[in-house]
């Protein structure tokens, strides 16, 4: 049973007549007693002890010693217990090392509150990208929720809170949005870009723009990734060509899951991001024909559809520097020199365009041509939320409408450009 215990103060090594009361209460093991000091009266100490015993009987008691665990210590335990995809693990450690742990490493879990966390996140948002600040706060909240689940805290003070930005962050975000509101890509410009960089790399650009695979998914496509969809329709079976998304090429700095210590760079195949990413993308007729031509242009011994001239996977940075930047941003003409042929100059076409923005272009096209939500989410590899994700499914007529819409967009763009072929040869 709980009781109050008198604790005399000590001054210069000698016990004085002044005292406070310490609460004593029976711990969950039913044998040992816990304690909490600093109460002014025996009654308040005993009442506190009785409250703790009531929480213990209800299964809601938290050991104060566990609640005083330092955030950095618990964050490492939490990270060691998780097993996300390699890239996700690396990204979490990067955020912990760069932003979170320098501020919260030695702070006890029970001393973290929303006011301090929000103020810190805003300081990160002012000096770095605001999205980074939000992601760091989200990761902190996940770790704190883990502390609740592990019986170290009763509640997560960060859970479900909406962050208020400072005026400086809002101004920076507004400037960023204005910059983003530049003219979007058009089918005509995408075709011009594909022609400019040549058929081998241009085919990668067209596939991303009209089908929307993520960068790593597109790099992982092989000759055998070209499949066929067969579904019952009317009195027969409807078929269409597909690209099967099963893996992705991932590139990142590995981290030890327990300590966060950096390991070697990883560059290889991994499972796709989530279950929604595992999909077959329906291919419109024009793109299926272009892929047939593309395979004939490829070296016979190359299996990867979109690769370097040596047949190896493109690195994202290399493709951007060697293909996208000169193709989209333009380049200066170079005269012939010893050992180098002359180079044609290119005017800017789509400054700042990236392969990720071409994926955005694909999803924008789906909205433009009215692709039904169940199919739009499936084809883009997005996980649809809500009850409609359970009840609604793509149908063959939806698929036919999407393919007809993409075909019409391509044909109209070719007509507008006055082209009969994407590439001259």
GROMACS .gro file of C-alpha atoms in nm:
model
  425
    1UNK     CA    1   0.000   0.000   0.000
    2UNK     CA    2   0.114   0.356  -0.067
    3UNK     CA    3   0.245   0.570   0.215
    4UNK     CA    4   0.443   0.888   0.280
    5UNK     CA    5   0.800   0.876   0.411
    6UNK     CA    6   0.970   1.164   0.590
    7UNK     CA    7   1.298   1.278   0.430
    8UNK     CA    8   1.521   1.513   0.631
    9UNK     CA    9   1.729   1.773   0.455
   10UNK     CA   10   2.105   1.760   0.491
   11UNK     CA   11   2.328   2.068   0.522
   12UNK     CA   12   2.709   2.049   0.538
   13UNK     CA   13   2.686   1.673   0.580
   14UNK     CA   14   2.453   1.695   0.881
   15UNK     CA   15   2.085   1.611   0.901
   16UNK     CA   16   1.871   1.914   0.984
   17UNK     CA   17   1.525   1.938   1.138
   18UNK     CA   18   1.374   2.044   0.803
   19UNK     CA   19   1.213   1.774   0.596
   20UNK     CA   20   0.989   1.693   0.300
   21UNK     CA   21   0.786   1.384   0.221
   22UNK     CA   22   0.855   1.109  -0.026
   23UNK     CA   23   0.579   0.901  -0.185
   24UNK     CA   24   0.627   0.526  -0.167
   25UNK     CA   25   0.414   0.289  -0.377
   26UNK     CA   26   0.415  -0.079  -0.469
   27UNK     CA   27   0.561  -0.148  -0.815
   28UNK     CA   28   0.402  -0.382  -1.073
   29UNK     CA   29   0.612  -0.678  -0.951
   30UNK     CA   30   0.419  -0.666  -0.620
   31UNK     CA   31   0.742  -0.683  -0.417
   32UNK     CA   32   0.950  -0.372  -0.460
   33UNK     CA   33   0.852  -0.013  -0.390
   34UNK     CA   34   0.898   0.289  -0.613
   35UNK     CA   35   0.938   0.642  -0.485
   36UNK     CA   36   0.890   1.007  -0.579
   37UNK     CA   37   1.040   1.283  -0.360
   38UNK     CA   38   0.959   1.647  -0.287
   39UNK     CA   39   0.607   1.652  -0.140
   40UNK     CA   40   0.521   1.916   0.125
   41UNK     CA   41   0.295   1.694   0.336
   42UNK     CA   42   0.246   1.329   0.417
   43UNK     CA   43  -0.105   1.345   0.274
   44UNK     CA   44   0.005   1.470  -0.070
   45UNK     CA   45   0.282   1.211  -0.083
   46UNK     CA   46   0.044   0.929   0.003
   47UNK     CA   47  -0.219   1.050  -0.248
   48UNK     CA   48   0.043   1.055  -0.523
   49UNK     CA   49   0.147   0.700  -0.431
   50UNK     CA   50  -0.214   0.584  -0.438
   51UNK     CA   51  -0.258   0.739  -0.784
   52UNK     CA   52   0.046   0.546  -0.909
   53UNK     CA   53  -0.088   0.220  -0.770
   54UNK     CA   54  -0.425   0.285  -0.936
   55UNK     CA   55  -0.247   0.338  -1.270
   56UNK     CA   56  -0.049   0.018  -1.215
   57UNK     CA   57  -0.368  -0.181  -1.153
   58UNK     CA   58  -0.521  -0.029  -1.469
   59UNK     CA   59  -0.210  -0.111  -1.674
   60UNK     CA   60  -0.145   0.256  -1.758
   61UNK     CA   61   0.150   0.330  -1.530
   62UNK     CA   62   0.474   0.463  -1.682
   63UNK     CA   63   0.801   0.423  -1.496
   64UNK     CA   64   0.939   0.777  -1.448
   65UNK     CA   65   1.290   0.645  -1.508
   66UNK     CA   66   1.190   0.523  -1.855
   67UNK     CA   67   1.025   0.857  -1.935
   68UNK     CA   68   1.361   1.023  -1.863
   69UNK     CA   69   1.534   0.822  -2.137
   70UNK     CA   70   1.726   1.057  -2.363
   71UNK     CA   71   1.574   1.105  -2.708
   72UNK     CA   72   1.895   1.010  -2.889
   73UNK     CA   73   1.920   0.679  -2.703
   74UNK     CA   74   1.559   0.590  -2.778
   75UNK     CA   75   1.584   0.708  -3.141
   76UNK     CA   76   1.866   0.460  -3.201
   77UNK     CA   77   1.668   0.178  -3.035
   78UNK     CA   78   1.367   0.267  -3.250
   79UNK     CA   79   1.570   0.277  -3.571
   80UNK     CA   80   1.729  -0.060  -3.491
   81UNK     CA   81   1.385  -0.216  -3.445
   82UNK     CA   82   1.257  -0.095  -3.783
   83UNK     CA   83   1.332  -0.257  -4.117
   84UNK     CA   84   1.227  -0.017  -4.395
   85UNK     CA   85   1.358  -0.019  -4.752
   86UNK     CA   86   1.725   0.072  -4.779
   87UNK     CA   87   1.659   0.420  -4.917
   88UNK     CA   88   1.406   0.495  -4.643
   89UNK     CA   89   1.649   0.387  -4.373
   90UNK     CA   90   1.921   0.609  -4.519
   91UNK     CA   91   1.691   0.909  -4.547
   92UNK     CA   92   1.583   0.873  -4.183
   93UNK     CA   93   1.942   0.858  -4.062
   94UNK     CA   94   2.032   1.161  -4.273
   95UNK     CA   95   1.755   1.362  -4.108
   96UNK     CA   96   1.852   1.241  -3.762
   97UNK     CA   97   2.223   1.318  -3.803
   98UNK     CA   98   2.186   1.648  -3.987
   99UNK     CA   99   1.892   1.811  -3.810
  100UNK     CA  100   1.724   1.620  -3.526
  101UNK     CA  101   1.997   1.478  -3.302
  102UNK     CA  102   2.209   1.798  -3.283
  103UNK     CA  103   1.911   1.957  -3.104
  104UNK     CA  104   1.737   1.666  -2.927
  105UNK     CA  105   2.012   1.407  -2.863
  106UNK     CA  106   2.030   1.453  -2.485
  107UNK     CA  107   1.676   1.577  -2.411
  108UNK     CA  108   1.470   1.336  -2.193
  109UNK     CA  109   1.158   1.205  -2.365
  110UNK     CA  110   0.926   1.351  -2.103
  111UNK     CA  111   1.071   1.700  -2.152
  112UNK     CA  112   0.985   1.722  -2.523
  113UNK     CA  113   0.679   1.936  -2.589
  114UNK     CA  114   0.502   2.075  -2.893
  115UNK     CA  115   0.600   2.438  -2.836
  116UNK     CA  116   0.974   2.362  -2.837
  117UNK     CA  117   0.948   2.112  -3.123
  118UNK     CA  118   0.748   2.350  -3.343
  119UNK     CA  119   0.987   2.639  -3.275
  120UNK     CA  120   1.283   2.419  -3.363
  121UNK     CA  121   1.116   2.294  -3.685
  122UNK     CA  122   1.051   2.652  -3.792
  123UNK     CA  123   1.417   2.738  -3.736
  124UNK     CA  124   1.506   2.446  -3.965
  125UNK     CA  125   1.249   2.566  -4.220
  126UNK     CA  126   1.399   2.915  -4.225
  127UNK     CA  127   1.755   2.796  -4.289
  128UNK     CA  128   1.676   2.489  -4.502
  129UNK     CA  129   1.390   2.368  -4.719
  130UNK     CA  130   1.054   2.388  -4.541
  131UNK     CA  131   0.961   2.039  -4.657
  132UNK     CA  132   1.273   1.906  -4.485
  133UNK     CA  133   1.158   2.070  -4.160
  134UNK     CA  134   0.816   1.904  -4.185
  135UNK     CA  135   0.967   1.564  -4.262
  136UNK     CA  136   1.200   1.596  -3.961
  137UNK     CA  137   0.907   1.679  -3.736
  138UNK     CA  138   0.713   1.382  -3.873
  139UNK     CA  139   1.004   1.148  -3.804
  140UNK     CA  140   1.033   1.283  -3.449
  141UNK     CA  141   0.663   1.219  -3.396
  142UNK     CA  142   0.698   0.861  -3.524
  143UNK     CA  143   0.981   0.800  -3.279
  144UNK     CA  144   0.781   0.953  -2.993
  145UNK     CA  145   0.482   0.734  -3.081
  146UNK     CA  146   0.718   0.438  -3.060
  147UNK     CA  147   0.811   0.553  -2.708
  148UNK     CA  148   0.442   0.545  -2.614
  149UNK     CA  149   0.405   0.196  -2.758
  150UNK     CA  150   0.715   0.084  -2.566
  151UNK     CA  151   0.573   0.208  -2.236
  152UNK     CA  152   0.812   0.500  -2.192
  153UNK     CA  153   0.549   0.775  -2.230
  154UNK     CA  154   0.175   0.798  -2.177
  155UNK     CA  155   0.115   1.027  -2.476
  156UNK     CA  156   0.304   1.163  -2.776
  157UNK     CA  157   0.291   1.545  -2.746
  158UNK     CA  158   0.367   1.582  -3.119
  159UNK     CA  159   0.094   1.353  -3.250
  160UNK     CA  160  -0.172   1.511  -3.471
  161UNK     CA  161  -0.044   1.867  -3.428
  162UNK     CA  162  -0.045   2.108  -3.722
  163UNK     CA  163   0.266   2.320  -3.756
  164UNK     CA  164   0.228   2.699  -3.784
  165UNK     CA  165   0.489   2.857  -4.014
  166UNK     CA  166   0.664   3.184  -3.936
  167UNK     CA  167   0.618   3.487  -4.163
  168UNK     CA  168   0.969   3.430  -4.304
  169UNK     CA  169   0.889   3.071  -4.402
  170UNK     CA  170   0.556   3.170  -4.560
  171UNK     CA  171   0.731   3.437  -4.768
  172UNK     CA  172   0.994   3.187  -4.881
  173UNK     CA  173   0.727   2.929  -4.972
  174UNK     CA  174   0.529   3.187  -5.168
  175UNK     CA  175   0.838   3.279  -5.368
  176UNK     CA  176   0.896   2.911  -5.435
  177UNK     CA  177   0.538   2.864  -5.556
  178UNK     CA  178   0.567   3.161  -5.794
  179UNK     CA  179   0.878   3.001  -5.941
  180UNK     CA  180   0.690   2.671  -5.986
  181UNK     CA  181   0.406   2.841  -6.172
  182UNK     CA  182   0.608   2.863  -6.492
  183UNK     CA  183   0.455   2.728  -6.814
  184UNK     CA  184   0.419   2.349  -6.791
  185UNK     CA  185   0.549   2.104  -7.045
  186UNK     CA  186   0.334   2.034  -7.349
  187UNK     CA  187   0.321   1.718  -7.561
  188UNK     CA  188   0.483   1.911  -7.847
  189UNK     CA  189   0.776   2.025  -7.633
  190UNK     CA  190   0.823   1.675  -7.492
  191UNK     CA  191   0.840   1.534  -7.844
  192UNK     CA  192   1.088   1.804  -7.948
  193UNK     CA  193   1.305   1.719  -7.648
  194UNK     CA  194   1.294   1.348  -7.731
  195UNK     CA  195   1.398   1.417  -8.090
  196UNK     CA  196   1.675   1.653  -7.978
  197UNK     CA  197   1.851   1.404  -7.749
  198UNK     CA  198   1.819   1.115  -7.994
  199UNK     CA  199   1.615   0.794  -8.010
  200UNK     CA  200   1.793   0.592  -7.738
  201UNK     CA  201   1.759   0.849  -7.459
  202UNK     CA  202   1.456   1.014  -7.617
  203UNK     CA  203   1.263   0.689  -7.583
  204UNK     CA  204   1.326   0.698  -7.208
  205UNK     CA  205   1.189   1.053  -7.200
  206UNK     CA  206   0.875   0.964  -7.397
  207UNK     CA  207   0.808   0.655  -7.185
  208UNK     CA  208   0.830   0.859  -6.865
  209UNK     CA  209   0.614   1.140  -7.004
  210UNK     CA  210   0.334   0.920  -7.137
  211UNK     CA  211   0.343   0.627  -6.892
  212UNK     CA  212   0.485   0.781  -6.571
  213UNK     CA  213   0.728   0.526  -6.426
  214UNK     CA  214   0.945   0.661  -6.145
  215UNK     CA  215   1.311   0.713  -6.229
  216UNK     CA  216   1.429   0.390  -6.065
  217UNK     CA  217   1.136   0.193  -6.211
  218UNK     CA  218   1.216   0.312  -6.563
  219UNK     CA  219   1.584   0.223  -6.526
  220UNK     CA  220   1.495  -0.131  -6.415
  221UNK     CA  221   1.282  -0.207  -6.725
  222UNK     CA  222   1.415  -0.483  -6.948
  223UNK     CA  223   1.308  -0.644  -7.271
  224UNK     CA  224   1.112  -0.900  -7.067
  225UNK     CA  225   0.926  -0.619  -6.887
  226UNK     CA  226   0.706  -0.579  -7.193
  227UNK     CA  227   0.398  -0.787  -7.127
  228UNK     CA  228   0.032  -0.815  -7.217
  229UNK     CA  229  -0.289  -0.756  -7.024
  230UNK     CA  230  -0.575  -0.998  -7.086
  231UNK     CA  231  -0.915  -0.926  -6.932
  232UNK     CA  232  -1.267  -1.050  -7.001
  233UNK     CA  233  -1.467  -0.796  -7.198
  234UNK     CA  234  -1.806  -0.846  -7.360
  235UNK     CA  235  -1.817  -1.195  -7.507
  236UNK     CA  236  -1.442  -1.226  -7.542
  237UNK     CA  237  -1.102  -1.125  -7.407
  238UNK     CA  238  -0.954  -0.776  -7.438
  239UNK     CA  239  -0.577  -0.741  -7.463
  240UNK     CA  240  -0.328  -0.457  -7.463
  241UNK     CA  241   0.052  -0.428  -7.432
  242UNK     CA  242   0.193  -0.338  -7.091
  243UNK     CA  243   0.511  -0.246  -6.912
  244UNK     CA  244   0.549  -0.456  -6.599
  245UNK     CA  245   0.684  -0.262  -6.298
  246UNK     CA  246   0.837  -0.515  -6.060
  247UNK     CA  247   1.168  -0.368  -5.940
  248UNK     CA  248   1.354  -0.041  -5.933
  249UNK     CA  249   1.717   0.064  -5.953
  250UNK     CA  250   1.804   0.227  -5.621
  251UNK     CA  251   2.105   0.446  -5.551
  252UNK     CA  252   2.188   0.566  -5.200
  253UNK     CA  253   2.439   0.576  -4.916
  254UNK     CA  254   2.386   0.271  -4.694
  255UNK     CA  255   2.360   0.309  -4.316
  256UNK     CA  256   2.395   0.063  -4.034
  257UNK     CA  257   2.033   0.022  -3.912
  258UNK     CA  258   2.140   0.018  -3.545
  259UNK     CA  259   2.405   0.290  -3.531
  260UNK     CA  260   2.349   0.495  -3.846
  261UNK     CA  261   2.717   0.456  -3.938
  262UNK     CA  262   2.775   0.516  -4.309
  263UNK     CA  263   2.851   0.216  -4.526
  264UNK     CA  264   2.925   0.174  -4.898
  265UNK     CA  265   2.710   0.326  -5.171
  266UNK     CA  266   2.432   0.098  -5.294
  267UNK     CA  267   2.348   0.091  -5.664
  268UNK     CA  268   2.131  -0.201  -5.761
  269UNK     CA  269   1.787  -0.355  -5.792
  270UNK     CA  270   1.538  -0.343  -5.507
  271UNK     CA  271   1.166  -0.418  -5.466
  272UNK     CA  272   0.939  -0.131  -5.567
  273UNK     CA  273   0.834   0.134  -5.317
  274UNK     CA  274   0.504  -0.022  -5.201
  275UNK     CA  275   0.222  -0.252  -5.308
  276UNK     CA  276   0.066   0.025  -5.517
  277UNK     CA  277   0.389   0.061  -5.713
  278UNK     CA  278   0.376  -0.305  -5.821
  279UNK     CA  279   0.172  -0.269  -6.139
  280UNK     CA  280   0.132  -0.322  -6.513
  281UNK     CA  281   0.114   0.004  -6.708
  282UNK     CA  282  -0.109  -0.008  -7.016
  283UNK     CA  283   0.082   0.110  -7.326
  284UNK     CA  284  -0.096   0.303  -7.607
  285UNK     CA  285  -0.038   0.185  -7.967
  286UNK     CA  286   0.202   0.464  -8.067
  287UNK     CA  287   0.432   0.397  -7.774
  288UNK     CA  288   0.420   0.020  -7.827
  289UNK     CA  289   0.534   0.073  -8.188
  290UNK     CA  290   0.812   0.307  -8.074
  291UNK     CA  291   0.927   0.051  -7.817
  292UNK     CA  292   0.942  -0.213  -8.092
  293UNK     CA  293   1.166   0.020  -8.294
  294UNK     CA  294   1.369   0.097  -7.983
  295UNK     CA  295   1.450  -0.268  -7.918
  296UNK     CA  296   1.574  -0.301  -8.278
  297UNK     CA  297   1.805   0.000  -8.226
  298UNK     CA  298   1.947  -0.143  -7.905
  299UNK     CA  299   2.263  -0.350  -7.907
  300UNK     CA  300   2.157  -0.717  -7.928
  301UNK     CA  301   2.344  -0.802  -7.608
  302UNK     CA  302   2.182  -0.520  -7.409
  303UNK     CA  303   1.883  -0.628  -7.202
  304UNK     CA  304   1.801  -0.306  -7.014
  305UNK     CA  305   1.561  -0.091  -7.218
  306UNK     CA  306   1.699   0.246  -7.109
  307UNK     CA  307   2.071   0.230  -7.038
  308UNK     CA  308   2.402   0.394  -7.119
  309UNK     CA  309   2.581   0.317  -7.444
  310UNK     CA  310   2.780   0.055  -7.252
  311UNK     CA  311   2.457  -0.119  -7.147
  312UNK     CA  312   2.471  -0.031  -6.777
  313UNK     CA  313   2.215   0.152  -6.565
  314UNK     CA  314   2.210   0.529  -6.588
  315UNK     CA  315   2.287   0.714  -6.266
  316UNK     CA  316   2.028   0.985  -6.208
  317UNK     CA  317   2.288   1.261  -6.182
  318UNK     CA  318   2.469   1.149  -6.499
  319UNK     CA  319   2.149   1.133  -6.703
  320UNK     CA  320   2.054   1.478  -6.580
  321UNK     CA  321   2.393   1.629  -6.660
  322UNK     CA  322   2.451   1.456  -6.994
  323UNK     CA  323   2.097   1.436  -7.135
  324UNK     CA  324   1.832   1.645  -6.958
  325UNK     CA  325   2.025   1.965  -6.888
  326UNK     CA  326   2.164   2.024  -7.236
  327UNK     CA  327   1.845   1.894  -7.397
  328UNK     CA  328   1.603   2.103  -7.190
  329UNK     CA  329   1.816   2.402  -7.090
  330UNK     CA  330   2.008   2.436  -7.418
  331UNK     CA  331   2.381   2.437  -7.493
  332UNK     CA  332   2.638   2.643  -7.676
  333UNK     CA  333   2.767   2.545  -8.017
  334UNK     CA  334   3.128   2.423  -8.031
  335UNK     CA  335   3.362   2.445  -8.326
  336UNK     CA  336   3.555   2.147  -8.448
  337UNK     CA  337   3.883   2.095  -8.266
  338UNK     CA  338   4.151   1.831  -8.280
  339UNK     CA  339   3.991   1.510  -8.162
  340UNK     CA  340   3.640   1.659  -8.132
  341UNK     CA  341   3.373   1.704  -8.399
  342UNK     CA  342   3.175   2.030  -8.411
  343UNK     CA  343   2.870   2.046  -8.187
  344UNK     CA  344   2.535   2.200  -8.274
  345UNK     CA  345   2.405   2.467  -8.039
  346UNK     CA  346   2.059   2.424  -7.883
  347UNK     CA  347   1.824   2.695  -7.771
  348UNK     CA  348   1.649   2.650  -7.432
  349UNK     CA  349   1.346   2.429  -7.472
  350UNK     CA  350   1.213   2.336  -7.125
  351UNK     CA  351   1.453   2.493  -6.872
  352UNK     CA  352   1.468   2.307  -6.542
  353UNK     CA  353   1.276   2.002  -6.666
  354UNK     CA  354   1.358   1.676  -6.486
  355UNK     CA  355   1.248   1.317  -6.525
  356UNK     CA  356   1.044   1.354  -6.207
  357UNK     CA  357   0.856   1.647  -6.363
  358UNK     CA  358   0.790   1.431  -6.669
  359UNK     CA  359   0.621   1.183  -6.433
  360UNK     CA  360   0.409   1.475  -6.312
  361UNK     CA  361   0.334   1.550  -6.678
  362UNK     CA  362   0.198   1.198  -6.723
  363UNK     CA  363  -0.040   1.229  -6.429
  364UNK     CA  364  -0.148   1.572  -6.554
  365UNK     CA  365  -0.227   1.415  -6.891
  366UNK     CA  366  -0.438   1.151  -6.718
  367UNK     CA  367  -0.643   1.427  -6.557
  368UNK     CA  368  -0.665   1.617  -6.885
  369UNK     CA  369  -0.811   1.322  -7.074
  370UNK     CA  370  -1.045   1.231  -6.788
  371UNK     CA  371  -0.895   0.901  -6.669
  372UNK     CA  372  -1.117   0.755  -6.395
  373UNK     CA  373  -0.970   0.779  -6.044
  374UNK     CA  374  -0.929   0.402  -5.982
  375UNK     CA  375  -0.728   0.363  -6.302
  376UNK     CA  376  -0.536   0.690  -6.267
  377UNK     CA  377  -0.406   0.585  -5.925
  378UNK     CA  378  -0.320   0.234  -6.043
  379UNK     CA  379  -0.130   0.346  -6.352
  380UNK     CA  380   0.069   0.611  -6.164
  381UNK     CA  381   0.157   0.368  -5.886
  382UNK     CA  382  -0.022   0.575  -5.621
  383UNK     CA  383  -0.195   0.416  -5.323
  384UNK     CA  384  -0.551   0.550  -5.320
  385UNK     CA  385  -0.692   0.636  -4.978
  386UNK     CA  386  -1.045   0.614  -4.842
  387UNK     CA  387  -1.332   0.369  -4.878
  388UNK     CA  388  -1.346   0.423  -5.257
  389UNK     CA  389  -1.009   0.249  -5.281
  390UNK     CA  390  -1.184  -0.064  -5.151
  391UNK     CA  391  -1.501  -0.041  -5.358
  392UNK     CA  392  -1.387   0.097  -5.695
  393UNK     CA  393  -1.172  -0.092  -5.946
  394UNK     CA  394  -1.046  -0.022  -6.300
  395UNK     CA  395  -1.257  -0.166  -6.582
  396UNK     CA  396  -1.176  -0.247  -6.943
  397UNK     CA  397  -1.379   0.051  -7.078
  398UNK     CA  398  -1.178   0.278  -6.843
  399UNK     CA  399  -0.855   0.132  -6.982
  400UNK     CA  400  -0.971   0.174  -7.341
  401UNK     CA  401  -1.065   0.538  -7.280
  402UNK     CA  402  -0.723   0.608  -7.125
  403UNK     CA  403  -0.533   0.449  -7.414
  404UNK     CA  404  -0.747   0.631  -7.672
  405UNK     CA  405  -0.690   0.958  -7.488
  406UNK     CA  406  -0.311   0.920  -7.479
  407UNK     CA  407  -0.307   0.814  -7.844
  408UNK     CA  408  -0.509   1.123  -7.939
  409UNK     CA  409  -0.274   1.353  -7.747
  410UNK     CA  410   0.027   1.210  -7.928
  411UNK     CA  411  -0.133   1.224  -8.272
  412UNK     CA  412  -0.249   1.583  -8.222
  413UNK     CA  413   0.099   1.688  -8.109
  414UNK     CA  414   0.258   1.521  -8.414
  415UNK     CA  415   0.009   1.700  -8.639
  416UNK     CA  416   0.079   2.034  -8.471
  417UNK     CA  417   0.452   1.984  -8.527
  418UNK     CA  418   0.401   1.868  -8.885
  419UNK     CA  419   0.593   1.548  -8.814
  420UNK     CA  420   0.541   1.203  -8.958
  421UNK     CA  421   0.801   1.036  -8.738
  422UNK     CA  422   0.950   1.124  -8.399
  423UNK     CA  423   1.302   1.048  -8.519
  424UNK     CA  424   1.422   1.092  -8.873
  425UNK     CA  425   1.598   0.757  -8.870
   0.00000   0.00000   0.00000
